[in-house]
mmCIF file of C-alpha atoms in Angstrom:
data_model
loop_
_atom_site.group_PDB
_atom_site.id
_atom_site.type_symbol
_atom_site.label_atom_id
_atom_site.label_comp_id
_atom_site.label_asym_id
_atom_site.label_seq_id
_atom_site.Cartn_x
_atom_site.Cartn_y
_atom_site.Cartn_z
ATOM 1 C CA MET A 57 0.100 -0.188 0.059
ATOM 2 C CA GLY A 58 1.321 3.610 -1.168
ATOM 3 C CA ARG A 59 2.586 6.074 1.494
ATOM 4 C CA ASN A 60 -0.332 8.054 0.629
ATOM 5 C CA ARG A 61 -2.725 5.379 1.021
ATOM 6 C CA GLN A 62 -1.521 4.508 4.496
ATOM 7 C CA GLY A 63 -1.710 7.988 5.817
ATOM 8 C CA SER A 64 -5.948 8.118 4.832
ATOM 9 C CA PHE A 65 -6.319 5.007 6.799
ATOM 10 C CA LYS A 66 -4.468 5.711 10.085
ATOM 11 C CA SER A 67 -7.535 6.696 11.923
ATOM 12 C CA THR A 68 -9.251 3.484 11.169
ATOM 13 C CA GLU A 69 -6.345 1.193 11.744
ATOM 14 C CA LEU A 70 -5.670 3.288 15.164
ATOM 15 C CA ALA A 71 -9.887 2.415 15.502
ATOM 16 C CA ALA A 72 -9.137 -1.099 14.988
ATOM 17 C CA ASP A 73 -6.393 -1.212 17.352
ATOM 18 C CA ARG A 74 -8.130 0.100 20.149
ATOM 19 C CA ILE A 75 -11.325 -2.064 19.659
ATOM 20 C CA SER A 76 -9.352 -4.891 19.460
ATOM 21 C CA ALA A 77 -7.612 -3.861 23.033
ATOM 22 C CA THR A 78 -10.925 -2.983 24.595
ATOM 23 C CA ALA A 79 -13.320 -5.613 23.257
ATOM 24 C CA TYR A 80 -11.174 -8.869 23.865
ATOM 25 C CA GLY A 81 -8.749 -7.691 26.788
ATOM 26 C CA ALA A 82 -5.388 -8.879 27.181
ATOM 27 C CA THR A 83 -4.775 -12.104 28.595
ATOM 28 C CA ARG A 84 -1.721 -14.148 29.719
ATOM 29 C CA SER A 85 -3.137 -17.689 28.189
ATOM 30 C CA PRO A 86 -1.005 -18.593 25.267
ATOM 31 C CA ASP A 87 -3.866 -19.675 22.920
ATOM 32 C CA ARG A 88 -6.104 -16.080 24.181
ATOM 33 C CA LEU A 89 -3.010 -13.951 23.079
ATOM 34 C CA VAL A 90 -2.745 -15.478 19.885
ATOM 35 C CA ALA A 91 -6.805 -15.119 19.217
ATOM 36 C CA ASN A 92 -6.857 -11.935 20.230
ATOM 37 C CA TYR A 93 -3.771 -10.966 17.946
ATOM 38 C CA GLY A 94 -5.143 -12.928 14.989
ATOM 39 C CA ARG A 95 -8.451 -10.808 15.772
ATOM 40 C CA MET A 96 -6.970 -7.610 15.895
ATOM 41 C CA LEU A 97 -4.987 -8.254 12.278
ATOM 42 C CA LEU A 98 -7.975 -9.421 11.024
ATOM 43 C CA LEU A 99 -10.626 -6.830 12.279
ATOM 44 C CA SER A 100 -8.163 -3.875 10.863
ATOM 45 C CA THR A 101 -7.892 -5.558 7.484
ATOM 46 C CA SER A 102 -12.066 -6.202 7.208
ATOM 47 C CA LEU A 103 -12.494 -2.421 8.117
ATOM 48 C CA ARG A 104 -9.701 -1.121 5.660
ATOM 49 C CA LEU A 105 -10.777 -3.756 3.030
ATOM 50 C CA HIS A 106 -14.605 -2.284 3.391
ATOM 51 C CA ARG A 107 -14.273 1.425 2.960
ATOM 52 C CA ILE A 108 -11.275 0.554 0.223
ATOM 53 C CA MET A 109 -13.577 -1.794 -2.077
ATOM 54 C CA LEU A 110 -16.304 0.670 -1.909
ATOM 55 C CA CYS A 111 -14.058 4.132 -2.462
ATOM 56 C CA GLU A 112 -11.849 2.440 -5.074
ATOM 57 C CA PHE A 113 -14.926 1.486 -6.978
ATOM 58 C CA ALA A 114 -16.310 4.858 -6.891
ATOM 59 C CA LYS A 115 -13.368 6.508 -7.923
ATOM 60 C CA GLY A 116 -12.191 3.938 -10.302
ATOM 61 C CA PHE A 117 -15.290 2.825 -11.920
ATOM 62 C CA PRO A 118 -16.104 6.413 -13.472
ATOM 63 C CA ASP A 119 -12.506 5.908 -15.582
ATOM 64 C CA HIS A 120 -13.936 2.586 -17.125
ATOM 65 C CA ILE A 121 -17.300 4.431 -18.085
ATOM 66 C CA ALA A 122 -15.548 7.242 -19.928
ATOM 67 C CA ASP A 123 -12.943 4.438 -21.873
ATOM 68 C CA PHE A 124 -16.484 2.474 -23.078
ATOM 69 C CA LEU A 125 -17.941 5.835 -24.224
ATOM 70 C CA GLU A 126 -14.942 7.049 -25.732
ATOM 71 C CA ARG A 127 -15.106 3.857 -28.219
ATOM 72 C CA ASP A 128 -17.845 5.283 -29.923
ATOM 73 C CA ARG A 129 -16.476 8.341 -31.236
ATOM 74 C CA GLY A 130 -16.778 8.220 -34.896
ATOM 75 C CA LEU A 131 -19.736 5.860 -34.774
ATOM 76 C CA LYS A 132 -22.806 6.526 -36.294
ATOM 77 C CA ARG A 133 -24.824 5.907 -33.069
ATOM 78 C CA ASN A 134 -23.871 6.696 -29.629
ATOM 79 C CA PHE A 135 -23.841 3.950 -26.523
ATOM 80 C CA ARG A 136 -27.004 4.740 -24.799
ATOM 81 C CA GLU A 137 -27.320 5.435 -20.839
ATOM 82 C CA GLU A 138 -29.168 2.339 -20.542
ATOM 83 C CA SER A 139 -25.737 0.594 -21.505
ATOM 84 C CA VAL A 140 -24.081 2.561 -19.003
ATOM 85 C CA THR A 141 -26.234 1.820 -16.182
ATOM 86 C CA ASP A 142 -26.414 -1.903 -17.098
ATOM 87 C CA MET A 143 -22.697 -1.961 -16.848
ATOM 88 C CA LEU A 144 -22.359 0.131 -13.300
ATOM 89 C CA MET A 145 -25.356 -2.208 -12.135
ATOM 90 C CA ALA A 146 -22.886 -5.276 -12.953
ATOM 91 C CA GLY A 147 -19.803 -3.584 -11.568
ATOM 92 C CA LEU A 148 -21.826 -3.082 -8.291
ATOM 93 C CA VAL A 149 -22.684 -6.625 -8.008
ATOM 94 C CA GLY A 150 -19.174 -7.283 -6.554
ATOM 95 C CA LEU A 151 -19.631 -5.375 -3.583
ATOM 96 C CA GLU A 152 -22.014 -7.510 -2.161
ATOM 97 C CA PRO A 153 -20.282 -8.763 0.415
ATOM 98 C CA PHE A 154 -19.634 -5.028 1.861
ATOM 99 C CA GLY A 155 -24.025 -4.544 2.440
ATOM 100 C CA VAL A 156 -24.175 -3.665 -1.587
ATOM 101 C CA LYS A 157 -27.378 -5.876 -3.190
ATOM 102 C CA VAL A 158 -28.095 -5.185 -6.999
ATOM 103 C CA VAL A 159 -31.683 -6.186 -8.237
ATOM 104 C CA PHE A 160 -32.586 -6.212 -12.099
ATOM 105 C CA PRO A 161 -36.380 -6.048 -12.790
ATOM 106 C CA TYR A 162 -37.449 -9.322 -14.487
ATOM 107 C CA GLU A 163 -38.036 -7.311 -17.628
ATOM 108 C CA PRO A 164 -34.929 -7.519 -20.169
ATOM 109 C CA ALA A 165 -35.537 -3.812 -21.320
ATOM 110 C CA THR A 166 -35.463 -1.165 -18.651
ATOM 111 C CA GLY A 167 -34.982 2.606 -18.442
ATOM 112 C CA ALA A 168 -31.720 4.781 -17.950
ATOM 113 C CA ASP A 169 -33.330 5.616 -14.303
ATOM 114 C CA MET A 170 -32.446 3.319 -11.148
ATOM 115 C CA ASP A 171 -33.060 3.347 -7.431
ATOM 116 C CA TRP A 172 -30.608 3.545 -4.937
ATOM 117 C CA VAL A 173 -31.861 2.713 -1.207
ATOM 118 C CA PHE A 174 -30.201 3.258 1.822
ATOM 119 C CA VAL A 175 -31.589 1.052 4.459
ATOM 120 C CA ALA A 176 -31.171 0.587 8.115
ATOM 121 C CA PRO A 177 -33.378 -2.553 9.122
ATOM 122 C CA GLN A 178 -32.457 -2.783 12.811
ATOM 123 C CA GLU A 179 -33.536 1.107 13.342
ATOM 124 C CA VAL A 180 -36.913 1.657 15.412
ATOM 125 C CA GLN A 181 -40.436 2.086 13.711
ATOM 126 C CA GLY A 182 -39.697 -0.955 11.442
ATOM 127 C CA GLY A 183 -36.364 0.446 10.040
ATOM 128 C CA ALA A 184 -35.174 3.476 8.093
ATOM 129 C CA TYR A 185 -34.504 4.075 4.545
ATOM 130 C CA LEU A 186 -33.396 6.899 2.199
ATOM 131 C CA ARG A 187 -34.707 6.662 -1.652
ATOM 132 C CA LEU A 188 -32.608 8.069 -4.736
ATOM 133 C CA ARG A 189 -33.935 8.022 -7.888
ATOM 134 C CA LEU A 190 -31.270 8.632 -10.455
ATOM 135 C CA GLN A 191 -32.238 9.751 -14.130
ATOM 136 C CA ALA A 192 -29.100 9.116 -16.367
ATOM 137 C CA LYS A 193 -27.928 11.289 -19.497
ATOM 138 C CA ARG A 194 -24.763 10.968 -21.263
ATOM 139 C CA ALA A 195 -22.699 13.769 -22.821
ATOM 140 C CA GLN A 196 -22.356 14.057 -26.353
ATOM 141 C CA ARG A 197 -19.686 16.131 -28.551
ATOM 142 C CA SER A 198 -21.035 19.121 -30.842
ATOM 143 C CA HIS A 199 -19.910 19.059 -34.463
ATOM 144 C CA GLY A 200 -19.946 21.509 -37.264
ATOM 145 C CA VAL A 201 -18.579 24.143 -34.778
ATOM 146 C CA LYS A 202 -15.222 26.152 -34.894
ATOM 147 C CA SER A 203 -14.897 25.233 -31.187
ATOM 148 C CA PRO A 204 -16.667 21.817 -30.308
ATOM 149 C CA TYR A 205 -17.603 21.421 -26.693
ATOM 150 C CA TRP A 206 -19.699 18.704 -24.824
ATOM 151 C CA TYR A 207 -23.446 18.953 -24.103
ATOM 152 C CA TYR A 208 -26.297 16.573 -22.865
ATOM 153 C CA HIS A 209 -28.316 16.498 -25.925
ATOM 154 C CA HIS A 210 -31.830 15.339 -24.367
ATOM 155 C CA LEU A 211 -31.613 17.207 -21.392
ATOM 156 C CA ASP A 212 -35.063 18.992 -21.919
ATOM 157 C CA HIS A 213 -36.545 15.478 -22.783
ATOM 158 C CA GLY A 214 -40.278 15.256 -22.755
ATOM 159 C CA SER A 215 -43.530 17.044 -24.086
ATOM 160 C CA PRO A 216 -43.931 19.814 -23.515
ATOM 161 C CA LYS A 217 -40.041 20.213 -23.160
ATOM 162 C CA GLY A 218 -38.381 19.423 -19.725
ATOM 163 C CA ALA A 219 -41.533 17.231 -18.537
ATOM 164 C CA GLN A 220 -38.863 14.244 -17.761
ATOM 165 C CA ALA A 221 -37.354 16.566 -15.237
ATOM 166 C CA GLN A 222 -40.543 17.727 -13.788
ATOM 167 C CA THR A 223 -41.962 14.389 -13.581
ATOM 168 C CA LEU A 224 -39.023 13.406 -11.633
ATOM 169 C CA VAL A 225 -38.773 15.947 -8.966
ATOM 170 C CA SER A 226 -42.892 16.598 -9.025
ATOM 171 C CA SER A 227 -43.157 12.803 -8.284
ATOM 172 C CA SER A 228 -40.568 12.546 -5.713
ATOM 173 C CA ILE A 229 -42.036 15.618 -3.783
ATOM 174 C CA ALA A 230 -45.463 14.088 -3.775
ATOM 175 C CA SER A 231 -44.399 10.976 -2.200
ATOM 176 C CA LEU A 232 -42.545 12.877 0.670
ATOM 177 C CA THR A 233 -45.509 11.593 3.298
ATOM 178 C CA GLY A 234 -45.342 8.021 1.888
ATOM 179 C CA GLN A 235 -42.095 7.249 0.641
ATOM 180 C CA PRO A 236 -39.369 9.566 0.800
ATOM 181 C CA THR A 237 -37.596 10.177 -2.467
ATOM 182 C CA LEU A 238 -34.679 12.500 -3.538
ATOM 183 C CA PRO A 239 -33.797 12.956 -7.425
ATOM 184 C CA LEU A 240 -30.442 12.970 -8.766
ATOM 185 C CA TYR A 241 -29.214 13.433 -12.153
ATOM 186 C CA ILE A 242 -26.102 10.895 -13.121
ATOM 187 C CA PHE A 243 -24.497 12.369 -16.043
ATOM 188 C CA TYR A 244 -21.956 10.006 -18.064
ATOM 189 C CA HIS A 245 -18.875 11.247 -19.905
ATOM 190 C CA PRO A 246 -16.240 9.990 -22.477
ATOM 191 C CA LYS A 247 -12.832 10.274 -21.745
ATOM 192 C CA SER A 248 -12.099 13.239 -24.047
ATOM 193 C CA ALA A 249 -14.770 15.216 -22.047
ATOM 194 C CA LEU A 250 -13.249 14.954 -18.725
ATOM 195 C CA SER A 251 -11.183 17.661 -16.998
ATOM 196 C CA PRO A 252 -9.612 17.625 -13.786
ATOM 197 C CA LYS A 253 -10.782 19.628 -10.558
ATOM 198 C CA SER A 254 -9.902 23.270 -10.680
ATOM 199 C CA PRO A 255 -9.395 25.366 -7.112
ATOM 200 C CA SER A 256 -13.184 26.832 -8.170
ATOM 201 C CA LEU A 257 -14.819 23.893 -10.147
ATOM 202 C CA PRO A 258 -14.898 19.944 -9.302
ATOM 203 C CA ALA A 259 -13.501 17.444 -11.730
ATOM 204 C CA ILE A 260 -15.316 16.438 -14.889
ATOM 205 C CA GLU A 261 -15.239 12.684 -13.989
ATOM 206 C CA GLY A 262 -17.111 9.104 -15.958
ATOM 207 C CA MET A 263 -19.722 9.729 -13.590
ATOM 208 C CA ASN A 264 -21.250 12.731 -11.848
ATOM 209 C CA LEU A 265 -24.193 13.668 -9.658
ATOM 210 C CA VAL A 266 -26.566 16.756 -10.009
ATOM 211 C CA PHE A 267 -29.554 17.467 -8.076
ATOM 212 C CA ALA A 268 -32.339 17.063 -10.068
ATOM 213 C CA SER A 269 -34.462 20.022 -8.914
ATOM 214 C CA ALA A 270 -31.452 22.493 -10.241
ATOM 215 C CA VAL A 271 -31.747 20.919 -13.739
ATOM 216 C CA ALA A 272 -35.908 21.026 -13.685
ATOM 217 C CA LYS A 273 -35.431 24.622 -13.073
ATOM 218 C CA VAL A 274 -33.287 25.371 -15.804
ATOM 219 C CA VAL A 275 -35.181 22.881 -18.460
ATOM 220 C CA LYS A 276 -38.895 23.504 -17.846
ATOM 221 C CA GLY A 277 -40.495 24.294 -21.223
ATOM 222 C CA GLY A 278 -37.400 24.085 -23.153
ATOM 223 C CA CYS A 279 -33.600 25.383 -22.629
ATOM 224 C CA GLU A 280 -31.014 26.689 -24.975
ATOM 225 C CA ARG A 281 -27.712 24.980 -26.140
ATOM 226 C CA LYS A 282 -25.783 26.768 -23.662
ATOM 227 C CA GLN A 283 -27.851 25.610 -20.656
ATOM 228 C CA LYS A 284 -27.265 21.783 -22.022
ATOM 229 C CA LYS A 285 -23.266 22.382 -21.927
ATOM 230 C CA VAL A 286 -21.221 20.038 -19.451
ATOM 231 C CA GLU A 287 -19.716 23.460 -18.351
ATOM 232 C CA TYR A 288 -22.763 24.937 -17.660
ATOM 233 C CA TRP A 289 -23.819 22.233 -14.701
ATOM 234 C CA ARG A 290 -19.965 21.653 -13.648
ATOM 235 C CA GLY A 291 -20.136 23.827 -10.324
ATOM 236 C CA ARG A 292 -23.176 21.742 -9.394
ATOM 237 C CA PHE A 293 -21.374 18.456 -9.976
ATOM 238 C CA MET A 294 -20.936 15.632 -6.944
ATOM 239 C CA PRO A 295 -18.355 12.665 -7.774
ATOM 240 C CA LEU A 296 -19.868 8.734 -7.326
ATOM 241 C CA SER A 297 -17.881 8.664 -4.260
ATOM 242 C CA ASP A 298 -20.550 10.817 -2.624
ATOM 243 C CA LEU A 299 -22.660 7.945 -2.737
ATOM 244 C CA LEU A 300 -20.089 5.081 -1.894
ATOM 245 C CA CYS A 301 -17.214 6.654 0.024
ATOM 246 C CA TRP A 302 -18.232 5.597 3.742
ATOM 247 C CA LYS A 303 -16.344 4.490 7.073
ATOM 248 C CA ALA A 304 -16.565 0.958 8.273
ATOM 249 C CA VAL A 305 -17.518 -0.069 12.315
ATOM 250 C CA LEU A 306 -18.142 -3.034 13.841
ATOM 251 C CA ARG A 307 -21.584 -4.200 14.248
ATOM 252 C CA THR A 308 -22.974 -5.177 17.869
ATOM 253 C CA ARG A 309 -22.015 -8.829 18.656
ATOM 254 C CA PRO A 310 -24.965 -10.888 18.373
ATOM 255 C CA SER A 311 -25.306 -13.386 21.592
ATOM 256 C CA SER A 312 -24.464 -16.288 18.933
ATOM 257 C CA SER A 313 -22.434 -16.560 15.827
ATOM 258 C CA PRO A 314 -24.503 -15.898 12.772
ATOM 259 C CA SER A 315 -24.046 -17.585 9.806
ATOM 260 C CA GLY A 316 -21.184 -16.256 7.671
ATOM 261 C CA THR A 317 -19.613 -14.548 10.604
ATOM 262 C CA THR A 318 -15.836 -14.819 9.767
ATOM 263 C CA SER A 319 -14.351 -17.651 12.448
ATOM 264 C CA PHE A 320 -10.434 -17.635 13.934
ATOM 265 C CA ILE A 321 -9.568 -21.090 14.699
ATOM 266 C CA VAL A 322 -7.204 -21.678 17.545
ATOM 267 C CA GLY A 323 -5.677 -25.035 19.165
ATOM 268 C CA VAL A 324 -7.886 -28.076 18.282
ATOM 269 C CA ASN A 325 -11.565 -27.597 17.330
ATOM 270 C CA ARG A 326 -11.734 -23.961 19.010
ATOM 271 C CA ARG A 327 -13.451 -21.610 16.479
ATOM 272 C CA ILE A 328 -13.763 -17.983 17.909
ATOM 273 C CA PRO A 329 -16.366 -15.728 15.516
ATOM 274 C CA LEU A 330 -14.753 -12.601 14.355
ATOM 275 C CA PRO A 331 -17.220 -9.848 14.812
ATOM 276 C CA GLN A 332 -18.928 -8.277 11.770
ATOM 277 C CA ILE A 333 -18.360 -5.424 9.839
ATOM 278 C CA THR A 334 -20.948 -3.185 8.595
ATOM 279 C CA GLY A 335 -20.953 0.170 6.607
ATOM 280 C CA THR A 336 -21.704 3.583 7.854
ATOM 281 C CA PHE A 337 -24.004 4.464 5.256
ATOM 282 C CA HIS A 338 -26.793 4.929 7.180
ATOM 283 C CA PRO A 339 -30.095 6.672 5.925
ATOM 284 C CA ASP A 340 -29.299 9.933 8.321
ATOM 285 C CA ILE A 341 -25.774 10.164 7.291
ATOM 286 C CA VAL A 342 -26.334 10.088 3.811
ATOM 287 C CA LEU A 343 -28.882 12.691 4.011
ATOM 288 C CA GLU A 344 -27.176 14.903 5.895
ATOM 289 C CA ARG A 345 -24.240 14.647 3.585
ATOM 290 C CA LEU A 346 -26.367 15.377 0.962
ATOM 291 C CA ARG A 347 -28.035 17.886 2.613
ATOM 292 C CA ARG A 348 -24.625 19.727 2.835
ATOM 293 C CA ARG A 349 -23.968 19.180 -0.652
ATOM 294 C CA SER A 350 -26.983 21.015 -1.733
ATOM 295 C CA SER A 351 -26.532 24.259 0.726
ATOM 296 C CA LEU A 352 -23.378 25.071 -1.150
ATOM 297 C CA HIS A 353 -26.052 26.051 -3.813
ATOM 298 C CA ASP A 354 -28.548 27.603 -1.707
ATOM 299 C CA GLU A 355 -30.980 24.620 -2.896
ATOM 300 C CA ALA A 356 -34.176 24.065 -1.563
ATOM 301 C CA PHE A 357 -33.807 20.380 0.556
ATOM 302 C CA PRO A 358 -37.413 19.254 1.648
ATOM 303 C CA TYR A 359 -36.140 15.525 2.038
ATOM 304 C CA GLU A 360 -36.332 13.366 4.828
ATOM 305 C CA VAL A 361 -35.460 9.755 5.836
ATOM 306 C CA GLY A 362 -38.854 7.359 5.565
ATOM 307 C CA HIS A 363 -39.573 4.890 8.675
ATOM 308 C CA GLY A 364 -41.193 1.768 8.334
ATOM 309 C CA ILE A 365 -39.506 -0.159 5.234
ATOM 310 C CA PRO A 366 -41.855 -0.443 2.381
ATOM 311 C CA ASP A 367 -42.636 -3.778 0.852
ATOM 312 C CA ASP A 368 -41.070 -2.585 -2.682
ATOM 313 C CA ILE A 369 -37.866 -2.624 -0.824
ATOM 314 C CA SER A 370 -38.435 -5.197 2.026
ATOM 315 C CA ARG A 371 -38.702 -8.238 -0.385
ATOM 316 C CA PHE A 372 -35.540 -7.509 -1.642
ATOM 317 C CA LEU A 373 -33.890 -7.573 1.503
ATOM 318 C CA SER A 374 -34.022 -11.511 1.734
ATOM 319 C CA ALA A 375 -31.105 -13.802 0.557
ATOM 320 C CA LYS A 376 -32.552 -14.029 -3.233
ATOM 321 C CA PRO A 377 -35.519 -12.358 -4.301
ATOM 322 C CA SER A 378 -38.334 -14.135 -6.000
ATOM 323 C CA ASP A 379 -39.476 -13.558 -9.899
ATOM 324 C CA ALA A 380 -42.741 -12.337 -8.597
ATOM 325 C CA ALA A 381 -40.997 -9.839 -6.799
ATOM 326 C CA ARG A 382 -38.977 -8.973 -9.659
ATOM 327 C CA LYS A 383 -42.001 -8.797 -11.802
ATOM 328 C CA LEU A 384 -43.104 -5.843 -9.604
ATOM 329 C CA LEU A 385 -39.534 -3.611 -10.238
ATOM 330 C CA GLU A 386 -40.025 -1.004 -12.500
ATOM 331 C CA ARG A 387 -36.313 0.103 -12.785
ATOM 332 C CA PRO A 388 -33.031 -1.427 -11.547
ATOM 333 C CA LEU A 389 -32.350 -0.995 -7.588
ATOM 334 C CA ILE A 390 -29.555 -1.166 -5.819
ATOM 335 C CA ILE A 391 -29.936 -1.473 -1.871
ATOM 336 C CA LEU A 392 -27.178 -0.410 0.911
ATOM 337 C CA THR A 393 -27.517 -1.783 3.927
ATOM 338 C CA THR A 394 -26.382 -1.274 7.338
ATOM 339 C CA ALA A 395 -26.428 -2.752 10.659
ATOM 340 C CA LEU A 396 -25.541 0.711 12.246
ATOM 341 C CA THR A 397 -28.210 2.390 14.300
ATOM 342 C CA ARG A 398 -29.288 6.135 15.962
ATOM 343 C CA GLU A 399 -28.430 4.266 19.446
ATOM 344 C CA SER A 400 -24.717 3.627 18.383
ATOM 345 C CA SER A 401 -22.281 5.401 20.410
ATOM 346 C CA ARG A 402 -20.094 6.215 17.392
ATOM 347 C CA PHE A 403 -23.333 7.432 15.522
ATOM 348 C CA PRO A 404 -22.989 11.592 16.317
ATOM 349 C CA ILE A 405 -19.622 11.372 15.380
ATOM 350 C CA LEU A 406 -20.249 9.757 12.579
ATOM 351 C CA PHE A 407 -23.178 12.056 11.398
ATOM 352 C CA GLN A 408 -21.263 15.307 11.974
ATOM 353 C CA GLU A 409 -18.215 13.986 9.615
ATOM 354 C CA GLY A 410 -20.844 13.292 7.024
#
C-alpha cells in the first residue's frame, strides 16, 4: 500500500487497534494471546478492506465508463445511457459482501433510471430508509462548430420540453409523506470530456451527480444549447464517491455467531467468531451529506428519511428475491444495508463527519 494511502487509513487502523484491545482484552493465556492478535489483524484488515473496496470502486469505475463511451467516437450511433447503467449495476454486484445488493427487473428492457436505497433495518419504527432516484444522461460532442464542446442533448427531454425533469422532481416531492425519494441526475462523460478538479470547479469524471431540482428549474419548457453544456453544470457536480465512500465500523456482536461470520481457529476444534463489519451509510448520515452538498448552492432541500421500510424494498432484503417480486420492479434497484443505528455510541460523530 502506498504511503499516501496509508495515511488516509491511519485513523481507521488506530480505531481497529483500540477496539481489539478493549473488546477482547489482553490475557496471559498463549491461546488467547494468539486469538486476540489474530482478531486484531483480521479486524483491522476488514475495516480497511470495507472502505477501500467501496471507495476504490467509486473512484475507479467512472474512468472505465469514460473509456467505454470514448469508443463510440466516430460511430454513427452513440452508446445509450441504458448500456452504461447496466454496466454500473454489473460492477456493483461485486460489492455485495460489503452490504450492497443489486436487483434487476424481471423485464430485460429497462430505462436509464435506477433507484438507490440506503436501509437501516435495525432502526426503531420498522427500520429507516432513504431512496434516491437517479436519471441518467450522457454527454455528446457538438459537430460543425469551430470550437467543439460537450453537452447533454436530451437534457430537456419530454413533451412538453423538460417534462421528464419536472416529473422526476414532482413525483419525488409528492411521495414525501409516503415513500421519501430524493431525485438526482447522473451524467456520463466520455474520456475526451474529462477535466481535473480546479481551485474553483469540481472535476468532470466519467460519472457525476447533480440534484434534479436544479435541472428541472432550467429545462422547464425547454432550454437553449448553452444550458445543456457540460460546463454549464460543472459547478454543481458531485462525484460518485459521495454515494459510496463510507467508513466501516463493528456491528453489535450478537449472542450467538450468525451464519457467514468469519471465524478464527485456535488450537484443536476451537473456533472464535470474528465480529461482523458494517458500512456507515445510515440513511440519516447519507441525507446529511447530501444536505450539505445542496447547501453549497442554496438549494431547497425538503427531503427526509422514511421510517417503516416499504414492501417494495423489504421484499428484496432476503437472500434471493423471487421472480414474482422482480416482476413488480419498475427499474434497476441498488440496496445498501447497514447495521448501524442511532443508538450507537459512534453515531453522533459519524453524523457530524458526514
